[in-house]
Amino acid sequence: MTVMEKVSSQTRNIMNMMFDKEPLNYIEAAGLYGIIAQGRFNAALLQVLHNHAHDPELKSLIKEAIVEHNKMTVNEAEDKLTDSDGHTPSLQFVKRNLHTSPLNIPDDARLTDQEIALAVGTLAKGSQMALLTALHQSYQLDVALMFRKALDDGLDWDYRLLQLMLNRGWLPHLKKITH
């Protein structure tokens, strides 16, 4: 996206917020509701995965996913849904402390760092697909821009996870098809 396109996008967003504010439609509200519900569950799962991880870089990426990406997206989605008199999901999960040092969990009772990285990557892929679907179903410019920003930030984060997995040898080797 060029600088001019970004300026035009922000200008449209400001104009929409000031003059053309409509309530969310059912599809947008359902998308936000789903993002909130899944985000709350993802936070609980990411907290457990963080505490099982041993690799400090992996722990750092998971913590960033919880604090900066997941929490921000859920909070913004909750704000947009409640601003339009929508109800947020009632389900809540236990907030776990994020332990900086590895916990003493027997190897046969915890995931390996490779398994954790693959699980977190799978969660990220599912979240990105949910955001992309919600983005395509949004008519409100501010809702669409929120989803686009969350998707862009998530893709950047996912690239860093992929680089860590490559550097650690955690990606499965795929055989090439020969003819």
PDB file of N, CA and C in Angstrom, residues 54-99:
ATOM      1  N   HIS A  54      10.248 -24.007  26.691  1.00  0.00           N
ATOM      2  CA  HIS A  54      11.562 -23.818  27.305  1.00  0.00           C
ATOM      3  C   HIS A  54      12.386 -22.784  26.549  1.00  0.00           C
ATOM      4  N   ASP A  55      12.253 -22.736  25.238  1.00  0.00           N
ATOM      5  CA  ASP A  55      13.048 -21.831  24.413  1.00  0.00           C
ATOM      6  C   ASP A  55      12.667 -20.381  24.724  1.00  0.00           C
ATOM      7  N   PRO A  56      13.647 -19.542  25.115  1.00  0.00           N
ATOM      8  CA  PRO A  56      13.324 -18.155  25.489  1.00  0.00           C
ATOM      9  C   PRO A  56      12.750 -17.318  24.345  1.00  0.00           C
ATOM     10  N   GLU A  57      13.221 -17.535  23.124  1.00  0.00           N
ATOM     11  CA  GLU A  57      12.676 -16.780  21.987  1.00  0.00           C
ATOM     12  C   GLU A  57      11.239 -17.183  21.691  1.00  0.00           C
ATOM     13  N   LEU A  58      10.955 -18.466  21.816  1.00  0.00           N
ATOM     14  CA  LEU A  58       9.589 -18.948  21.621  1.00  0.00           C
ATOM     15  C   LEU A  58       8.670 -18.373  22.689  1.00  0.00           C
ATOM     16  N   LYS A  59       9.131 -18.386  23.949  1.00  0.00           N
ATOM     17  CA  LYS A  59       8.348 -17.799  25.040  1.00  0.00           C
ATOM     18  C   LYS A  59       8.064 -16.319  24.770  1.00  0.00           C
ATOM     19  N   SER A  60       9.067 -15.611  24.275  1.00  0.00           N
ATOM     20  CA  SER A  60       8.913 -14.187  23.988  1.00  0.00           C
ATOM     21  C   SER A  60       7.882 -13.950  22.882  1.00  0.00           C
ATOM     22  N   LEU A  61       7.934 -14.755  21.828  1.00  0.00           N
ATOM     23  CA  LEU A  61       6.965 -14.615  20.742  1.00  0.00           C
ATOM     24  C   LEU A  61       5.547 -14.925  21.221  1.00  0.00           C
ATOM     25  N   ILE A  62       5.409 -15.950  22.050  1.00  0.00           N
ATOM     26  CA  ILE A  62       4.079 -16.303  22.563  1.00  0.00           C
ATOM     27  C   ILE A  62       3.553 -15.190  23.459  1.00  0.00           C
ATOM     28  N   LYS A  63       4.420 -14.637  24.302  1.00  0.00           N
ATOM     29  CA  LYS A  63       3.994 -13.537  25.172  1.00  0.00           C
ATOM     30  C   LYS A  63       3.557 -12.333  24.337  1.00  0.00           C
ATOM     31  N   GLU A  64       4.301 -12.032  23.290  1.00  0.00           N
ATOM     32  CA  GLU A  64       3.916 -10.936  22.402  1.00  0.00           C
ATOM     33  C   GLU A  64       2.555 -11.211  21.763  1.00  0.00           C
ATOM     34  N   ALA A  65       2.336 -12.457  21.352  1.00  0.00           N
ATOM     35  CA  ALA A  65       1.045 -12.819  20.755  1.00  0.00           C
ATOM     36  C   ALA A  65      -0.102 -12.594  21.736  1.00  0.00           C
ATOM     37  N   ILE A  66       0.121 -12.933  22.995  1.00  0.00           N
ATOM     38  CA  ILE A  66      -0.920 -12.767  24.015  1.00  0.00           C
ATOM     39  C   ILE A  66      -1.171 -11.296  24.297  1.00  0.00           C
ATOM     40  N   VAL A  67      -0.102 -10.572  24.617  1.00  0.00           N
ATOM     41  CA  VAL A  67      -0.222  -9.201  25.131  1.00  0.00           C
ATOM     42  C   VAL A  67      -0.518  -8.192  24.029  1.00  0.00           C
ATOM     43  N   GLU A  68       0.195  -8.288  22.917  1.00  0.00           N
ATOM     44  CA  GLU A  68       0.091  -7.237  21.902  1.00  0.00           C
ATOM     45  C   GLU A  68      -0.913  -7.538  20.800  1.00  0.00           C
ATOM     46  N   HIS A  69      -1.052  -8.782  20.402  1.00  0.00           N
ATOM     47  CA  HIS A  69      -1.916  -9.085  19.262  1.00  0.00           C
ATOM     48  C   HIS A  69      -3.299  -9.558  19.707  1.00  0.00           C
ATOM     49  N   ASN A  70      -3.345 -10.640  20.445  1.00  0.00           N
ATOM     50  CA  ASN A  70      -4.627 -11.208  20.837  1.00  0.00           C
ATOM     51  C   ASN A  70      -5.431 -10.258  21.717  1.00  0.00           C
ATOM     52  N   LYS A  71      -4.811  -9.741  22.758  1.00  0.00           N
ATOM     53  CA  LYS A  71      -5.515  -8.873  23.701  1.00  0.00           C
ATOM     54  C   LYS A  71      -6.010  -7.606  23.007  1.00  0.00           C
ATOM     55  N   MET A  72      -5.168  -7.010  22.172  1.00  0.00           N
ATOM     56  CA  MET A  72      -5.550  -5.787  21.467  1.00  0.00           C
ATOM     57  C   MET A  72      -6.747  -6.043  20.550  1.00  0.00           C
ATOM     58  N   THR A  73      -6.700  -7.123  19.792  1.00  0.00           N
ATOM     59  CA  THR A  73      -7.779  -7.432  18.861  1.00  0.00           C
ATOM     60  C   THR A  73      -9.079  -7.709  19.601  1.00  0.00           C
ATOM     61  N   VAL A  74      -9.002  -8.495  20.671  1.00  0.00           N
ATOM     62  CA  VAL A  74     -10.208  -8.800  21.452  1.00  0.00           C
ATOM     63  C   VAL A  74     -10.782  -7.524  22.064  1.00  0.00           C
ATOM     64  N   ASN A  75      -9.943  -6.688  22.642  1.00  0.00           N
ATOM     65  CA  ASN A  75     -10.425  -5.444  23.254  1.00  0.00           C
ATOM     66  C   ASN A  75     -11.086  -4.524  22.229  1.00  0.00           C
ATOM     67  N   GLU A  76     -10.470  -4.376  21.068  1.00  0.00           N
ATOM     68  CA  GLU A  76     -11.046  -3.517  20.035  1.00  0.00           C
ATOM     69  C   GLU A  76     -12.361  -4.093  19.518  1.00  0.00           C
ATOM     70  N   ALA A  77     -12.416  -5.412  19.345  1.00  0.00           N
ATOM     71  CA  ALA A  77     -13.658  -6.048  18.890  1.00  0.00           C
ATOM     72  C   ALA A  77     -14.760  -5.880  19.936  1.00  0.00           C
ATOM     73  N   GLU A  78     -14.406  -6.029  21.217  1.00  0.00           N
ATOM     74  CA  GLU A  78     -15.392  -5.820  22.284  1.00  0.00           C
ATOM     75  C   GLU A  78     -15.914  -4.392  22.266  1.00  0.00           C
ATOM     76  N   ASP A  79     -15.019  -3.412  22.096  1.00  0.00           N
ATOM     77  CA  ASP A  79     -15.425  -2.007  22.051  1.00  0.00           C
ATOM     78  C   ASP A  79     -16.387  -1.758  20.890  1.00  0.00           C
ATOM     79  N   LYS A  80     -16.073  -2.273  19.724  1.00  0.00           N
ATOM     80  CA  LYS A  80     -16.918  -2.047  18.549  1.00  0.00           C
ATOM     81  C   LYS A  80     -18.278  -2.725  18.718  1.00  0.00           C
ATOM     82  N   LEU A  81     -18.292  -3.897  19.309  1.00  0.00           N
ATOM     83  CA  LEU A  81     -19.560  -4.604  19.495  1.00  0.00           C
ATOM     84  C   LEU A  81     -20.426  -3.919  20.546  1.00  0.00           C
ATOM     85  N   THR A  82     -19.844  -3.513  21.658  1.00  0.00           N
ATOM     86  CA  THR A  82     -20.630  -2.849  22.707  1.00  0.00           C
ATOM     87  C   THR A  82     -21.052  -1.441  22.281  1.00  0.00           C
ATOM     88  N   ASP A  83     -20.243  -0.743  21.482  1.00  0.00           N
ATOM     89  CA  ASP A  83     -20.624   0.578  20.977  1.00  0.00           C
ATOM     90  C   ASP A  83     -21.866   0.505  20.094  1.00  0.00           C
ATOM     91  N   SER A  84     -22.097  -0.658  19.509  1.00  0.00           N
ATOM     92  CA  SER A  84     -23.263  -0.842  18.643  1.00  0.00           C
ATOM     93  C   SER A  84     -24.380  -1.587  19.388  1.00  0.00           C
ATOM     94  N   ASP A  85     -24.319  -1.573  20.726  1.00  0.00           N
ATOM     95  CA  ASP A  85     -25.307  -2.232  21.593  1.00  0.00           C
ATOM     96  C   ASP A  85     -25.372  -3.739  21.392  1.00  0.00           C
ATOM     97  N   GLY A  86     -24.270  -4.325  20.977  1.00  0.00           N
ATOM     98  CA  GLY A  86     -24.206  -5.779  20.857  1.00  0.00           C
ATOM     99  C   GLY A  86     -23.750  -6.390  22.167  1.00  0.00           C
ATOM    100  N   HIS A  87     -24.011  -7.660  22.324  1.00  0.00           N
ATOM    101  CA  HIS A  87     -23.596  -8.382  23.525  1.00  0.00           C
ATOM    102  C   HIS A  87     -22.317  -9.149  23.227  1.00  0.00           C
ATOM    103  N   THR A  88     -21.399  -9.127  24.174  1.00  0.00           N
ATOM    104  CA  THR A  88     -20.155  -9.883  24.020  1.00  0.00           C
ATOM    105  C   THR A  88     -20.345 -11.275  24.613  1.00  0.00           C
ATOM    106  N   PRO A  89     -19.550 -12.231  24.172  1.00  0.00           N
ATOM    107  CA  PRO A  89     -19.671 -13.591  24.706  1.00  0.00           C
ATOM    108  C   PRO A  89     -19.488 -13.609  26.222  1.00  0.00           C
ATOM    109  N   SER A  90     -20.253 -14.448  26.885  1.00  0.00           N
ATOM    110  CA  SER A  90     -20.165 -14.514  28.347  1.00  0.00           C
ATOM    111  C   SER A  90     -19.042 -15.427  28.817  1.00  0.00           C
ATOM    112  N   LEU A  91     -18.532 -16.267  27.933  1.00  0.00           N
ATOM    113  CA  LEU A  91     -17.512 -17.196  28.386  1.00  0.00           C
ATOM    114  C   LEU A  91     -16.207 -16.488  28.726  1.00  0.00           C
ATOM    115  N   GLN A  92     -15.663 -16.848  29.866  1.00  0.00           N
ATOM    116  CA  GLN A  92     -14.404 -16.308  30.374  1.00  0.00           C
ATOM    117  C   GLN A  92     -13.515 -17.483  30.765  1.00  0.00           C
ATOM    118  N   PHE A  93     -12.217 -17.276  30.718  1.00  0.00           N
ATOM    119  CA  PHE A  93     -11.270 -18.326  31.075  1.00  0.00           C
ATOM    120  C   PHE A  93     -10.353 -17.826  32.181  1.00  0.00           C
ATOM    121  N   VAL A  94      -9.740 -18.752  32.881  1.00  0.00           N
ATOM    122  CA  VAL A  94      -8.819 -18.417  33.956  1.00  0.00           C
ATOM    123  C   VAL A  94      -7.597 -17.727  33.364  1.00  0.00           C
ATOM    124  N   LYS A  95      -7.193 -16.621  33.968  1.00  0.00           N
ATOM    125  CA  LYS A  95      -5.962 -15.946  33.552  1.00  0.00           C
ATOM    126  C   LYS A  95      -4.802 -16.581  34.306  1.00  0.00           C
ATOM    127  N   ARG A  96      -3.851 -17.084  33.564  1.00  0.00           N
ATOM    128  CA  ARG A  96      -2.697 -17.747  34.153  1.00  0.00           C
ATOM    129  C   ARG A  96      -1.504 -16.805  34.175  1.00  0.00           C
ATOM    130  N   ASN A  97      -0.661 -16.952  35.176  1.00  0.00           N
ATOM    131  CA  ASN A  97       0.587 -16.195  35.218  1.00  0.00           C
ATOM    132  C   ASN A  97       1.516 -16.732  34.145  1.00  0.00           C
ATOM    133  N   LEU A  98       2.268 -15.826  33.524  1.00  0.00           N
ATOM    134  CA  LEU A  98       3.275 -16.237  32.545  1.00  0.00           C
ATOM    135  C   LEU A  98       4.601 -16.382  33.271  1.00  0.00           C
ATOM    136  N   HIS A  99       5.095 -17.603  33.351  1.00  0.00           N
ATOM    137  CA  HIS A  99       6.350 -17.891  34.051  1.00  0.00           C
ATOM    138  C   HIS A  99       7.517 -17.676  33.094  1.00  0.00           C
TER     139      HIS A  99
END
